[in-house]
Amino acid sequence: MLIWKTFVTTFTLVFLAELGDKTQLSTMLLAAHNESYLSVFLGAALALILNTIIGVYLGSVISKSLPMHYIHLGGGIAFIIIGILLITQKF
């Protein structure tokens, strides 16, 4: 049961985070300017899969070497810095 809960939580979080972001907008533009929709889909899907593989791998490596408290703290600080950079239009 825990596997399904983790799956649904991950799917929902990633799905909502990706809606309307730069990646989706870029993919829409590529599809609009290219007649090969399948190539755009496969290229975008493969890129997202590769990014996810890298993220899962690095997350598992980091979680084995650092306490979860530091990971949460680092993630929170990174989001705050990115938010400030986005608000000030420096990112």
Tab-separated table of N, CA, C and O in Angstrom:
chain	number	residue	atom	x	y	z
A	1	MET	N	0.824	-1.199	0.000
A	1	MET	CA	0.000	0.000	0.000
A	1	MET	C	0.861	1.253	0.000
A	1	MET	O	0.510	2.241	-0.608
A	2	LEU	N	2.007	1.205	0.700
A	2	LEU	CA	2.905	2.357	0.751
A	2	LEU	C	3.454	2.693	-0.633
A	2	LEU	O	3.628	3.866	-0.960
A	3	ILE	N	3.685	1.658	-1.446
A	3	ILE	CA	4.199	1.894	-2.794
A	3	ILE	C	3.208	2.727	-3.598
A	3	ILE	O	3.588	3.664	-4.292
A	4	TRP	N	1.918	2.410	-3.517
A	4	TRP	CA	0.906	3.159	-4.269
A	4	TRP	C	0.763	4.577	-3.754
A	4	TRP	O	0.576	5.520	-4.521
A	5	LYS	N	0.852	4.747	-2.431
A	5	LYS	CA	0.771	6.093	-1.856
A	5	LYS	C	1.941	6.946	-2.348
A	5	LYS	O	1.760	8.099	-2.740
A	6	THR	N	3.139	6.371	-2.338
A	6	THR	CA	4.316	7.083	-2.834
A	6	THR	C	4.167	7.400	-4.320
A	6	THR	O	4.478	8.505	-4.764
A	7	PHE	N	3.670	6.424	-5.088
A	7	PHE	CA	3.472	6.628	-6.525
A	7	PHE	C	2.494	7.771	-6.787
A	7	PHE	O	2.773	8.674	-7.577
A	8	VAL	N	1.348	7.737	-6.136
A	8	VAL	CA	0.319	8.767	-6.353
A	8	VAL	C	0.819	10.134	-5.910
A	8	VAL	O	0.617	11.142	-6.604
A	9	THR	N	1.497	10.192	-4.774
A	9	THR	CA	2.042	11.459	-4.288
A	9	THR	C	3.072	12.017	-5.270
A	9	THR	O	3.040	13.210	-5.612
A	10	THR	N	3.979	11.177	-5.732
A	10	THR	CA	5.008	11.612	-6.681
A	10	THR	C	4.380	12.063	-7.991
A	10	THR	O	4.720	13.126	-8.526
A	11	PHE	N	3.453	11.270	-8.519
A	11	PHE	CA	2.796	11.629	-9.771
A	11	PHE	C	2.093	12.973	-9.648
A	11	PHE	O	2.256	13.860	-10.503
A	12	THR	N	1.327	13.151	-8.588
A	12	THR	CA	0.566	14.387	-8.407
A	12	THR	C	1.487	15.589	-8.277
A	12	THR	O	1.274	16.628	-8.928
A	13	LEU	N	2.519	15.463	-7.468
A	13	LEU	CA	3.454	16.563	-7.260
A	13	LEU	C	4.156	16.956	-8.551
A	13	LEU	O	4.195	18.128	-8.933
A	14	VAL	N	4.694	15.973	-9.273
A	14	VAL	CA	5.412	16.271	-10.513
A	14	VAL	C	4.454	16.792	-11.589
A	14	VAL	O	4.757	17.752	-12.294
A	15	PHE	N	3.282	16.176	-11.700
A	15	PHE	CA	2.312	16.614	-12.702
A	15	PHE	C	1.919	18.071	-12.487
A	15	PHE	O	1.934	18.883	-13.422
A	16	LEU	N	1.588	18.430	-11.255
A	16	LEU	CA	1.180	19.811	-10.975
A	16	LEU	C	2.344	20.782	-11.119
A	16	LEU	O	2.168	21.912	-11.597
A	17	ALA	N	3.545	20.357	-10.745
A	17	ALA	CA	4.718	21.234	-10.850
A	17	ALA	C	5.082	21.504	-12.307
A	17	ALA	O	5.583	22.583	-12.639
A	18	GLU	N	4.832	20.551	-13.174
A	18	GLU	CA	5.205	20.702	-14.583
A	18	GLU	C	4.176	21.470	-15.411
A	18	GLU	O	4.485	21.922	-16.505
A	19	LEU	N	2.954	21.607	-14.903
A	19	LEU	CA	1.928	22.323	-15.667
A	19	LEU	C	2.316	23.789	-15.836
A	19	LEU	O	2.548	24.498	-14.868
A	20	GLY	N	2.384	24.232	-17.069
A	20	GLY	CA	2.626	25.640	-17.358
A	20	GLY	C	4.046	26.106	-17.099
A	20	GLY	O	4.314	27.303	-17.133
A	21	ASP	N	4.992	25.193	-16.882
A	21	ASP	CA	6.360	25.638	-16.664
A	21	ASP	C	7.067	25.841	-17.999
A	21	ASP	O	6.508	25.628	-19.068
A	22	LYS	N	8.314	26.273	-17.926
A	22	LYS	CA	9.064	26.571	-19.156
A	22	LYS	C	9.239	25.354	-20.048
A	22	LYS	O	9.234	25.477	-21.270
A	23	THR	N	9.357	24.176	-19.438
A	23	THR	CA	9.516	22.960	-20.234
A	23	THR	C	8.271	22.691	-21.073
A	23	THR	O	8.364	22.390	-22.264
A	24	GLN	N	7.111	22.814	-20.464
A	24	GLN	CA	5.872	22.571	-21.198
A	24	GLN	C	5.677	23.624	-22.290
A	24	GLN	O	5.283	23.294	-23.412
A	25	LEU	N	5.957	24.861	-21.981
A	25	LEU	CA	5.817	25.922	-22.982
A	25	LEU	C	6.789	25.722	-24.137
A	25	LEU	O	6.430	25.906	-25.308
A	26	SER	N	8.008	25.323	-23.828
A	26	SER	CA	8.995	25.053	-24.882
A	26	SER	C	8.547	23.896	-25.764
A	26	SER	O	8.689	23.945	-26.994
A	27	THR	N	7.998	22.863	-25.153
A	27	THR	CA	7.520	21.715	-25.913
A	27	THR	C	6.359	22.111	-26.826
A	27	THR	O	6.283	21.683	-27.982
A	28	MET	N	5.465	22.950	-26.313
A	28	MET	CA	4.346	23.422	-27.146
A	28	MET	C	4.862	24.225	-28.342
A	28	MET	O	4.371	24.072	-29.464
A	29	LEU	N	5.861	25.074	-28.109
A	29	LEU	CA	6.431	25.860	-29.210
A	29	LEU	C	7.109	24.963	-30.235
A	29	LEU	O	6.972	25.182	-31.449
A	30	LEU	N	7.845	23.974	-29.768
A	30	LEU	CA	8.483	23.039	-30.698
A	30	LEU	C	7.439	22.295	-31.523
A	30	LEU	O	7.608	22.102	-32.728
A	31	ALA	N	6.369	21.864	-30.886
A	31	ALA	CA	5.314	21.155	-31.610
A	31	ALA	C	4.627	22.074	-32.616
A	31	ALA	O	4.241	21.636	-33.704
A	32	ALA	N	4.490	23.348	-32.277
A	32	ALA	CA	3.842	24.296	-33.183
A	32	ALA	C	4.699	24.573	-34.417
A	32	ALA	O	4.171	24.847	-35.493
A	33	HIS	N	6.014	24.492	-34.250
A	33	HIS	CA	6.924	24.818	-35.356
A	33	HIS	C	7.469	23.593	-36.067
A	33	HIS	O	8.330	23.713	-36.926
A	34	ASN	N	6.988	22.423	-35.719
A	34	ASN	CA	7.520	21.205	-36.286
A	34	ASN	C	6.360	20.292	-36.666
A	34	ASN	O	5.427	20.121	-35.890
A	35	GLU	N	6.440	19.697	-37.827
A	35	GLU	CA	5.359	18.821	-38.279
A	35	GLU	C	5.450	17.418	-37.675
A	35	GLU	O	4.489	16.668	-37.722
A	36	SER	N	6.586	17.082	-37.117
A	36	SER	CA	6.764	15.750	-36.544
A	36	SER	C	6.452	15.783	-35.054
A	36	SER	O	7.330	15.886	-34.209
A	37	TYR	N	5.151	15.701	-34.731
A	37	TYR	CA	4.726	15.748	-33.332
A	37	TYR	C	5.289	14.578	-32.552
A	37	TYR	O	5.624	14.718	-31.372
A	38	LEU	N	5.395	13.433	-33.188
A	38	LEU	CA	5.918	12.247	-32.513
A	38	LEU	C	7.376	12.468	-32.093
A	38	LEU	O	7.763	12.100	-30.982
A	39	SER	N	8.168	13.098	-32.949
A	39	SER	CA	9.563	13.381	-32.606
A	39	SER	C	9.653	14.343	-31.430
A	39	SER	O	10.496	14.171	-30.544
A	40	VAL	N	8.798	15.355	-31.413
A	40	VAL	CA	8.787	16.303	-30.294
A	40	VAL	C	8.383	15.572	-29.013
A	40	VAL	O	9.019	15.732	-27.965
A	41	PHE	N	7.341	14.753	-29.089
A	41	PHE	CA	6.886	14.007	-27.920
A	41	PHE	C	7.980	13.079	-27.410
A	41	PHE	O	8.278	13.061	-26.206
A	42	LEU	N	8.579	12.290	-28.292
A	42	LEU	CA	9.592	11.335	-27.868
A	42	LEU	C	10.828	12.040	-27.300
A	42	LEU	O	11.395	11.598	-26.295
A	43	GLY	N	11.239	13.139	-27.926
A	43	GLY	CA	12.387	13.887	-27.419
A	43	GLY	C	12.123	14.467	-26.045
A	43	GLY	O	12.952	14.366	-25.133
A	44	ALA	N	10.951	15.072	-25.863
A	44	ALA	CA	10.596	15.658	-24.570
A	44	ALA	C	10.432	14.572	-23.505
A	44	ALA	O	10.902	14.723	-22.371
A	45	ALA	N	9.773	13.477	-23.864
A	45	ALA	CA	9.560	12.388	-22.901
A	45	ALA	C	10.890	11.771	-22.475
A	45	ALA	O	11.115	11.526	-21.281
A	46	LEU	N	11.790	11.545	-23.416
A	46	LEU	CA	13.096	10.968	-23.092
A	46	LEU	C	13.900	11.915	-22.203
A	46	LEU	O	14.551	11.477	-21.250
A	47	ALA	N	13.840	13.208	-22.493
A	47	ALA	CA	14.554	14.188	-21.668
A	47	ALA	C	14.018	14.194	-20.240
A	47	ALA	O	14.798	14.223	-19.273
A	48	LEU	N	12.694	14.159	-20.082
A	48	LEU	CA	12.104	14.143	-18.743
A	48	LEU	C	12.434	12.846	-18.003
A	48	LEU	O	12.693	12.857	-16.799
A	49	ILE	N	12.440	11.730	-18.724
A	49	ILE	CA	12.794	10.451	-18.106
A	49	ILE	C	14.245	10.480	-17.627
A	49	ILE	O	14.552	10.072	-16.503
A	50	LEU	N	15.151	10.986	-18.464
A	50	LEU	CA	16.561	11.056	-18.088
A	50	LEU	C	16.768	11.978	-16.883
A	50	LEU	O	17.504	11.643	-15.950
A	51	ASN	N	16.095	13.139	-16.885
A	51	ASN	CA	16.187	14.040	-15.734
A	51	ASN	C	15.669	13.377	-14.465
A	51	ASN	O	16.232	13.561	-13.383
A	52	THR	N	14.608	12.607	-14.587
A	52	THR	CA	14.048	11.918	-13.435
A	52	THR	C	14.994	10.840	-12.924
A	52	THR	O	15.189	10.699	-11.705
A	53	ILE	N	15.602	10.093	-13.830
A	53	ILE	CA	16.574	9.065	-13.431
A	53	ILE	C	17.732	9.709	-12.667
A	53	ILE	O	18.137	9.222	-11.606
A	54	ILE	N	18.244	10.809	-13.180
A	54	ILE	CA	19.339	11.515	-12.511
A	54	ILE	C	18.891	12.007	-11.132
A	54	ILE	O	19.614	11.847	-10.143
A	55	GLY	N	17.691	12.588	-11.055
A	55	GLY	CA	17.180	13.087	-9.778
A	55	GLY	C	16.994	11.991	-8.751
A	55	GLY	O	17.357	12.145	-7.579
A	56	VAL	N	16.434	10.864	-9.165
A	56	VAL	CA	16.214	9.747	-8.239
A	56	VAL	C	17.559	9.181	-7.781
A	56	VAL	O	17.764	8.913	-6.587
A	57	TYR	N	18.487	9.035	-8.701
A	57	TYR	CA	19.808	8.499	-8.343
A	57	TYR	C	20.520	9.427	-7.357
A	57	TYR	O	21.004	8.987	-6.311
A	58	LEU	N	20.588	10.721	-7.700
A	58	LEU	CA	21.268	11.661	-6.810
A	58	LEU	C	20.565	11.766	-5.459
A	58	LEU	O	21.221	11.872	-4.417
A	59	GLY	N	19.236	11.732	-5.467
A	59	GLY	CA	18.493	11.767	-4.216
A	59	GLY	C	18.803	10.575	-3.337
A	59	GLY	O	18.956	10.709	-2.115
A	60	SER	N	18.926	9.400	-3.942
A	60	SER	CA	19.239	8.210	-3.142
A	60	SER	C	20.668	8.261	-2.608
A	60	SER	O	20.919	7.862	-1.469
A	61	VAL	N	21.596	8.769	-3.402
A	61	VAL	CA	22.988	8.885	-2.951
A	61	VAL	C	23.094	9.908	-1.825
A	61	VAL	O	23.725	9.653	-0.787
A	62	ILE	N	22.471	11.067	-2.012
A	62	ILE	CA	22.536	12.127	-1.005
A	62	ILE	C	21.873	11.672	0.294
A	62	ILE	O	22.385	11.935	1.386
A	63	SER	N	20.737	10.977	0.185
A	63	SER	CA	20.021	10.561	1.404
A	63	SER	C	20.805	9.531	2.213
A	63	SER	O	20.569	9.379	3.405
A	64	LYS	N	21.738	8.837	1.587
A	64	LYS	CA	22.560	7.864	2.306
A	64	LYS	C	23.747	8.526	3.005
A	64	LYS	O	24.327	7.945	3.920
A	65	SER	N	24.115	9.731	2.567
A	65	SER	CA	25.298	10.360	3.133
A	65	SER	C	24.991	11.569	4.018
A	65	SER	O	25.870	12.009	4.755
A	66	LEU	N	23.776	12.111	3.941
A	66	LEU	CA	23.408	13.271	4.753
A	66	LEU	C	22.138	12.982	5.544
A	66	LEU	O	21.238	12.324	5.031
A	67	PRO	N	22.053	13.509	6.746
A	67	PRO	CA	20.794	13.376	7.491
A	67	PRO	C	19.653	14.108	6.782
A	67	PRO	O	19.869	15.145	6.132
A	68	MET	N	18.449	13.575	6.891
A	68	MET	CA	17.290	14.142	6.208
A	68	MET	C	17.040	15.600	6.603
A	68	MET	O	16.590	16.401	5.784
A	69	HIS	N	17.372	15.951	7.836
A	69	HIS	CA	17.188	17.337	8.288
A	69	HIS	C	17.976	18.304	7.403
A	69	HIS	O	17.465	19.353	6.999
A	70	TYR	N	19.221	17.958	7.085
A	70	TYR	CA	20.046	18.836	6.253
A	70	TYR	C	19.539	18.894	4.810
A	70	TYR	O	19.626	19.925	4.152
A	71	ILE	N	19.015	17.788	4.328
A	71	ILE	CA	18.458	17.756	2.974
A	71	ILE	C	17.240	18.676	2.892
A	71	ILE	O	17.110	19.469	1.961
A	72	HIS	N	16.344	18.586	3.891
A	72	HIS	CA	15.166	19.461	3.918
A	72	HIS	C	15.585	20.923	4.045
A	72	HIS	O	15.031	21.791	3.354
A	73	LEU	N	16.545	21.196	4.897
A	73	LEU	CA	17.032	22.565	5.083
A	73	LEU	C	17.638	23.111	3.792
A	73	LEU	O	17.333	24.228	3.370
A	74	GLY	N	18.470	22.312	3.152
A	74	GLY	CA	19.094	22.731	1.890
A	74	GLY	C	18.070	22.964	0.796
A	74	GLY	O	18.150	23.935	0.044
A	75	GLY	N	17.088	22.074	0.700
A	75	GLY	CA	16.022	22.239	-0.290
A	75	GLY	C	15.211	23.490	-0.040
A	75	GLY	O	14.892	24.237	-0.967
A	76	GLY	N	14.885	23.743	1.231
A	76	GLY	CA	14.126	24.951	1.576
A	76	GLY	C	14.894	26.215	1.246
A	76	GLY	O	14.345	27.164	0.674
A	77	ILE	N	16.176	26.241	1.571
A	77	ILE	CA	17.012	27.408	1.269
A	77	ILE	C	17.119	27.607	-0.242
A	77	ILE	O	17.026	28.735	-0.733
A	78	ALA	N	17.292	26.523	-0.975
A	78	ALA	CA	17.385	26.630	-2.442
A	78	ALA	C	16.100	27.200	-3.033
A	78	ALA	O	16.147	28.067	-3.922
A	79	PHE	N	14.937	26.757	-2.556
A	79	PHE	CA	13.665	27.274	-3.063
A	79	PHE	C	13.501	28.752	-2.731
A	79	PHE	O	13.005	29.532	-3.549
A	80	ILE	N	13.921	29.160	-1.538
A	80	ILE	CA	13.833	30.571	-1.164
A	80	ILE	C	14.728	31.418	-2.053
A	80	ILE	O	14.307	32.470	-2.564
A	81	ILE	N	15.953	30.961	-2.294
A	81	ILE	CA	16.879	31.712	-3.153
A	81	ILE	C	16.339	31.806	-4.572
A	81	ILE	O	16.341	32.886	-5.184
A	82	ILE	N	15.840	30.697	-5.106
A	82	ILE	CA	15.276	30.716	-6.466
A	82	ILE	C	14.062	31.639	-6.520
A	82	ILE	O	13.886	32.396	-7.473
A	83	GLY	N	13.211	31.604	-5.477
A	83	GLY	CA	12.054	32.496	-5.426
A	83	GLY	C	12.466	33.959	-5.442
A	83	GLY	O	11.884	34.776	-6.161
A	84	ILE	N	13.466	34.306	-4.655
A	84	ILE	CA	13.954	35.687	-4.629
A	84	ILE	C	14.514	36.077	-5.993
A	84	ILE	O	14.250	37.184	-6.496
A	85	LEU	N	15.279	35.183	-6.603
A	85	LEU	CA	15.843	35.477	-7.938
A	85	LEU	C	14.737	35.646	-8.970
A	85	LEU	O	14.840	36.510	-9.851
A	86	LEU	N	13.680	34.855	-8.893
A	86	LEU	CA	12.572	34.988	-9.836
A	86	LEU	C	11.810	36.292	-9.619
A	86	LEU	O	11.436	36.977	-10.576
A	87	ILE	N	11.578	36.651	-8.347
A	87	ILE	CA	10.856	37.890	-8.046
A	87	ILE	C	11.648	39.102	-8.520
A	87	ILE	O	11.079	40.051	-9.065
A	88	THR	N	12.961	39.067	-8.317
A	88	THR	CA	13.802	40.201	-8.730
A	88	THR	C	14.211	40.117	-10.193
A	88	THR	O	14.985	40.940	-10.666
A	89	GLN	N	13.720	39.114	-10.893
A	89	GLN	CA	13.966	38.902	-12.315
A	89	GLN	C	15.453	38.751	-12.643
A	89	GLN	O	15.940	39.235	-13.656
A	90	LYS	N	16.176	38.096	-11.756
A	90	LYS	CA	17.607	37.834	-11.969
A	90	LYS	C	17.835	36.389	-12.419
A	90	LYS	O	18.955	35.960	-12.577
A	91	PHE	N	16.750	35.614	-12.584
A	91	PHE	CA	16.870	34.197	-12.932
A	91	PHE	C	16.011	33.897	-14.110
A	91	PHE	O	14.923	34.304	-14.267
